[in-house]
Tab-separated table of C-alpha atoms in Angstrom:
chain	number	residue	atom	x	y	z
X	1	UNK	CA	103.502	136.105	-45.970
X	2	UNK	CA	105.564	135.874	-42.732
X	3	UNK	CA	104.078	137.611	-39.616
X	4	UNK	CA	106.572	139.869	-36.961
X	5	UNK	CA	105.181	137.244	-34.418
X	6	UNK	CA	107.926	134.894	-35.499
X	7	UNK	CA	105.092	131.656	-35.620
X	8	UNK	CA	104.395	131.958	-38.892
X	9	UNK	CA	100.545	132.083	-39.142
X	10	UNK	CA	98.587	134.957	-39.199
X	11	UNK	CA	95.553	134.955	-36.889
X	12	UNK	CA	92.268	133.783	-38.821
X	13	UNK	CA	89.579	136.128	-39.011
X	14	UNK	CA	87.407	133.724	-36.169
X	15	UNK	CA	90.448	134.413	-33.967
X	16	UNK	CA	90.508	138.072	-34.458
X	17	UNK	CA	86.339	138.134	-33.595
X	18	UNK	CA	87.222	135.651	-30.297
X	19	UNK	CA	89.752	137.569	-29.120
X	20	UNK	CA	87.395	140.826	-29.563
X	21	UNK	CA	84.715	139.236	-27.743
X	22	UNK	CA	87.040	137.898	-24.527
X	23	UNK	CA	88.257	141.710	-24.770
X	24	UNK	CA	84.924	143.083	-24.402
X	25	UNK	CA	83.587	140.652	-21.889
X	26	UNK	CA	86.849	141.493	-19.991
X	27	UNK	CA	85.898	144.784	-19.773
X	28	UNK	CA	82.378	144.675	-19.281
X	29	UNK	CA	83.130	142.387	-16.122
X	30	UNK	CA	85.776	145.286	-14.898
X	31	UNK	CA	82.985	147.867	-15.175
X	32	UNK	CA	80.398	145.725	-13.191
X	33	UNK	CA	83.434	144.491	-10.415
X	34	UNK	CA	84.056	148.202	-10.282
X	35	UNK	CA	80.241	148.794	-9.138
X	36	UNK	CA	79.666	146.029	-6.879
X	37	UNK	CA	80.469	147.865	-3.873
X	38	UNK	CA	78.336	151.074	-4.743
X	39	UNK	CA	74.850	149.497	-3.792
X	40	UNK	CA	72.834	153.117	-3.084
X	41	UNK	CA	74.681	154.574	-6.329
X	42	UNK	CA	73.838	151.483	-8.758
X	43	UNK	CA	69.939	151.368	-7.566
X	44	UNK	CA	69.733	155.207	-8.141
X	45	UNK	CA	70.845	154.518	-11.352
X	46	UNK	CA	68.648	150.987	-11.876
X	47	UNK	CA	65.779	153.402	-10.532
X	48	UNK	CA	66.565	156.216	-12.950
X	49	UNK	CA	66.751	153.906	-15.984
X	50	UNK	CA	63.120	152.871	-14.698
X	51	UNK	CA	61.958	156.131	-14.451
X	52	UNK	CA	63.244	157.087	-18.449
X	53	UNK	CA	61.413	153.962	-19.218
X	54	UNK	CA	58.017	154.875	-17.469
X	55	UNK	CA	58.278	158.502	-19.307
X	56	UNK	CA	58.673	156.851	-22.809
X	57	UNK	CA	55.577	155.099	-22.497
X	58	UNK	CA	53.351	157.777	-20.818
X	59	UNK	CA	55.335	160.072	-23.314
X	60	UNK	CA	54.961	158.015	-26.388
X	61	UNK	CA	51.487	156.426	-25.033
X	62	UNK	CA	52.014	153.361	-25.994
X	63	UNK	CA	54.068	150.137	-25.657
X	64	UNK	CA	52.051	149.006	-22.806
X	65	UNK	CA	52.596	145.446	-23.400
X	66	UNK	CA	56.324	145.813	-23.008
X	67	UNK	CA	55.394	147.534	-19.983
X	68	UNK	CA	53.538	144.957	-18.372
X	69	UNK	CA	55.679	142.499	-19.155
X	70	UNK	CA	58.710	144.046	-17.407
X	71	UNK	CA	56.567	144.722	-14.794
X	72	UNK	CA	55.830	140.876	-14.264
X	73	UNK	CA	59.224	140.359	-14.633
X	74	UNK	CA	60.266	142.893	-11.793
X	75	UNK	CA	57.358	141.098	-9.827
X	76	UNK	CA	59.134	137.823	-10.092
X	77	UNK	CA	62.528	139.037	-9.068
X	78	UNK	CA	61.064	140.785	-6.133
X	79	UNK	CA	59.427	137.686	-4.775
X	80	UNK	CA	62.564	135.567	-5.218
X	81	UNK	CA	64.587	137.985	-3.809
X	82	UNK	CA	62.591	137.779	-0.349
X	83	UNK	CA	62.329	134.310	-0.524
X	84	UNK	CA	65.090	131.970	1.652
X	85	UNK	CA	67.070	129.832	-0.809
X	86	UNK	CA	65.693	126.890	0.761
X	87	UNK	CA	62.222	126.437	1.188
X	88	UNK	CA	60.984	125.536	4.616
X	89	UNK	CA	57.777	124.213	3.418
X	90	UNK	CA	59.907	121.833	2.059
X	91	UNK	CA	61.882	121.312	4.707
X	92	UNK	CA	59.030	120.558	6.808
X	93	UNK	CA	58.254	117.849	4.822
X	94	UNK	CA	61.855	116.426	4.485
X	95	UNK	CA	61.706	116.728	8.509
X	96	UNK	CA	58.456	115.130	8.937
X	97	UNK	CA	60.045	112.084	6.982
X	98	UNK	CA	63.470	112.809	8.801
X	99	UNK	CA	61.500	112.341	12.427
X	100	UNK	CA	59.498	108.973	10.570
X	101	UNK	CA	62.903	107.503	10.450
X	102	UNK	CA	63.844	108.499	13.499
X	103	UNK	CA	66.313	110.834	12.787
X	104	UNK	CA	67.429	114.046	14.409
X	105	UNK	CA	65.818	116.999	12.182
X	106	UNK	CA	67.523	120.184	11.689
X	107	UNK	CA	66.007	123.381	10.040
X	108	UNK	CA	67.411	125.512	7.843
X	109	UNK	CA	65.970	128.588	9.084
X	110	UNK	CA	67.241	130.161	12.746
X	111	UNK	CA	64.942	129.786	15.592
X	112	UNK	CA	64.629	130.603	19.291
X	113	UNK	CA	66.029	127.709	20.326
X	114	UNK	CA	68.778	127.552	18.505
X	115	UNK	CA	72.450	128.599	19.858
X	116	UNK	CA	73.765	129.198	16.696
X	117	UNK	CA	73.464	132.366	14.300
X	118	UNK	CA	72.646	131.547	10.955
X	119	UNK	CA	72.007	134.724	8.237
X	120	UNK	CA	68.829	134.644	6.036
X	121	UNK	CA	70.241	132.892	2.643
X	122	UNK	CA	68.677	134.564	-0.109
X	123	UNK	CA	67.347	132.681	-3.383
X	124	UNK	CA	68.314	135.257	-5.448
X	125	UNK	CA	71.229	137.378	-4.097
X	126	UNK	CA	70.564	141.541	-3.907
X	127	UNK	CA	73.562	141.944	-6.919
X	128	UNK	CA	71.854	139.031	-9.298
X	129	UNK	CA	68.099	141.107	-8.404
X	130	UNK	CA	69.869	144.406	-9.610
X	131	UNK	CA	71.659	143.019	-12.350
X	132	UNK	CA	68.958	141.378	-13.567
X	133	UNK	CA	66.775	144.409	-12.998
X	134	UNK	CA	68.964	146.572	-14.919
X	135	UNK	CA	69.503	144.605	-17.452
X	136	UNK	CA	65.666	144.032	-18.045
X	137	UNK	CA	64.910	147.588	-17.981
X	138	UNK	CA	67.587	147.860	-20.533
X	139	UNK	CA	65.959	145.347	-23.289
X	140	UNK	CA	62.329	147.026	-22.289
X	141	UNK	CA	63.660	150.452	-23.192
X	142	UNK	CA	65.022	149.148	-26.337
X	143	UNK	CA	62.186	147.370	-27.288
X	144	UNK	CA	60.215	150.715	-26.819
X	145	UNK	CA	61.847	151.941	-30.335
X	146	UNK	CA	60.500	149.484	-31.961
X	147	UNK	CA	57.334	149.428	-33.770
X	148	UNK	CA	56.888	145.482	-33.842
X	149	UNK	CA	56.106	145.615	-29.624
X	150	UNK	CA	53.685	148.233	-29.924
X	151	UNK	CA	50.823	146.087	-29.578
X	152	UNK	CA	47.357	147.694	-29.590
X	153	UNK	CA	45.934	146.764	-25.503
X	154	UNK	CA	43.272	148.381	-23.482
X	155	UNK	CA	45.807	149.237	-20.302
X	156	UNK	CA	43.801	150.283	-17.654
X	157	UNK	CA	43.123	146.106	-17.686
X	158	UNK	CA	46.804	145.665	-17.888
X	159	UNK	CA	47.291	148.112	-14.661
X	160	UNK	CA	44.392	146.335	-12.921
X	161	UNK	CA	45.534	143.097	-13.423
X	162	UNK	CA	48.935	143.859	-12.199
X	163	UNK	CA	47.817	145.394	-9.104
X	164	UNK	CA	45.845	142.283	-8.171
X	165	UNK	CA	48.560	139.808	-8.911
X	166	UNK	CA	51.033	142.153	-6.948
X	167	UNK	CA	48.684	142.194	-4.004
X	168	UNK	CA	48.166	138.472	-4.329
X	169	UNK	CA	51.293	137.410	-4.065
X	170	UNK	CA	52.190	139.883	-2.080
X	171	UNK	CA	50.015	138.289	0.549
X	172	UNK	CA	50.569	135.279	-0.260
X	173	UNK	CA	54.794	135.637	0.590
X	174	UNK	CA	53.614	137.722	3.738
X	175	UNK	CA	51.884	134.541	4.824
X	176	UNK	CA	54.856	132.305	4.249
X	177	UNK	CA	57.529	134.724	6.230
X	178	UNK	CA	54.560	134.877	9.218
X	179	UNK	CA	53.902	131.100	9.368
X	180	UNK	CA	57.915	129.968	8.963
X	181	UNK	CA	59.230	133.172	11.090
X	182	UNK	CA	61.310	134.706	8.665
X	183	UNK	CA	62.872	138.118	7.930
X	184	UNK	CA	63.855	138.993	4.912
X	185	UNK	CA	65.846	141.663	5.991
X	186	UNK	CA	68.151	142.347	8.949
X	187	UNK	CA	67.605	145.785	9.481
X	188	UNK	CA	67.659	146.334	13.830
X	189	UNK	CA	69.573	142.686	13.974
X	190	UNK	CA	72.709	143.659	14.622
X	191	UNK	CA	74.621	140.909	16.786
X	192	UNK	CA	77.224	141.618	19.218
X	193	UNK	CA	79.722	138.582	19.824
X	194	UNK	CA	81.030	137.835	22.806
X	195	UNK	CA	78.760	138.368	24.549
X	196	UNK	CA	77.065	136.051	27.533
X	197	UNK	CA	73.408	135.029	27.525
């Protein structure tokens, strides 16, 4: 049997399920190109999602597990989004060694002294953080349906334990911005160009 293509071959059954799945990945990229600009509006709605999640379990009183898991998840996006994308306790090192040699060592960070602006590089970027964010509060509200994750816990030890890691390394990243003089914001830091000294 001929097809109206003119080729000859009709499209196998893998090529009909490929070309569905570029379709829908096409798509799904257009929708998330089409909120990239929209930053208040897509963590309103990151922020809501969280808030329908936190219902279900107080609601449902259970799933606690899942709960603390996308907590420690959130935790660990949150620190890597305030941490520079390169490490300056590394870079210390690498400059110690740089100055052994008797090279000329240059930081990655801005400082005083230096006469050239350079932004705070992020190691994970604010869209990959929401994305990511989103996308985990997703797969925990999902997996609050499901009967298999409801795993019997005592959760006040759960909420105690996450408190105490959060305020750990919460302290702990407030002592690396303090000791390698970073901001990981630039809220007040607006620069003016053109301008003399």
């Amino acid at each position: 049997m001929m097809s109206d293509s003119g080729s000859g071959l009709e499209p196998s059954p893998m090529q009909n399920v490929t070309a569905q799945y570029v379709k829908i990945q096409r798509q799904y990229q257009q929708i998330l190109d089409r909120w990239t600009p929209h930053m208040l509006q897509r963590w309103l709605a990151t922020a809501g999602l969280l808030a329908l999640f936190f219902l279900r379990i107080v609601l449902a009183q259970g799933w606690y597990i899942v709960c603390y898991a996308h907590a420690i998840y959130l935790l660990n996006l949150l620190l890597a989004f305030l941490q520079p994308k390169f490490d300056p306790s590394l870079q210390d090192d690498l400059m110690a060694d740089e100055i052994e040699e008797g090279g000329d060592p240059i930081s990655p960070l801005p400082s005083q002294h230096d006469d050239e602006f350079r932004p705070f590089v992020r190691r994970l970027p604010e869209w990959q953080f929401w994305l990511s964010s989103t996308r985990a509060t997703l797969i925990a509200l999902f997996c609050t349906f499901s009967e298999v994750f409801d795993v019997p816990v005592y959760w006040p030890i759960l909420v105690v334990y996450f408190f105490t890691l959060f305020a750990l390394t919460m302290r702990r990243q407030i002592q690396h911005m303090i000791k390698y003089k970073y901001i990981p914001f630039d809220i007040g830091r607006k620069a003016r160009y053109g301008e003399g000294k």
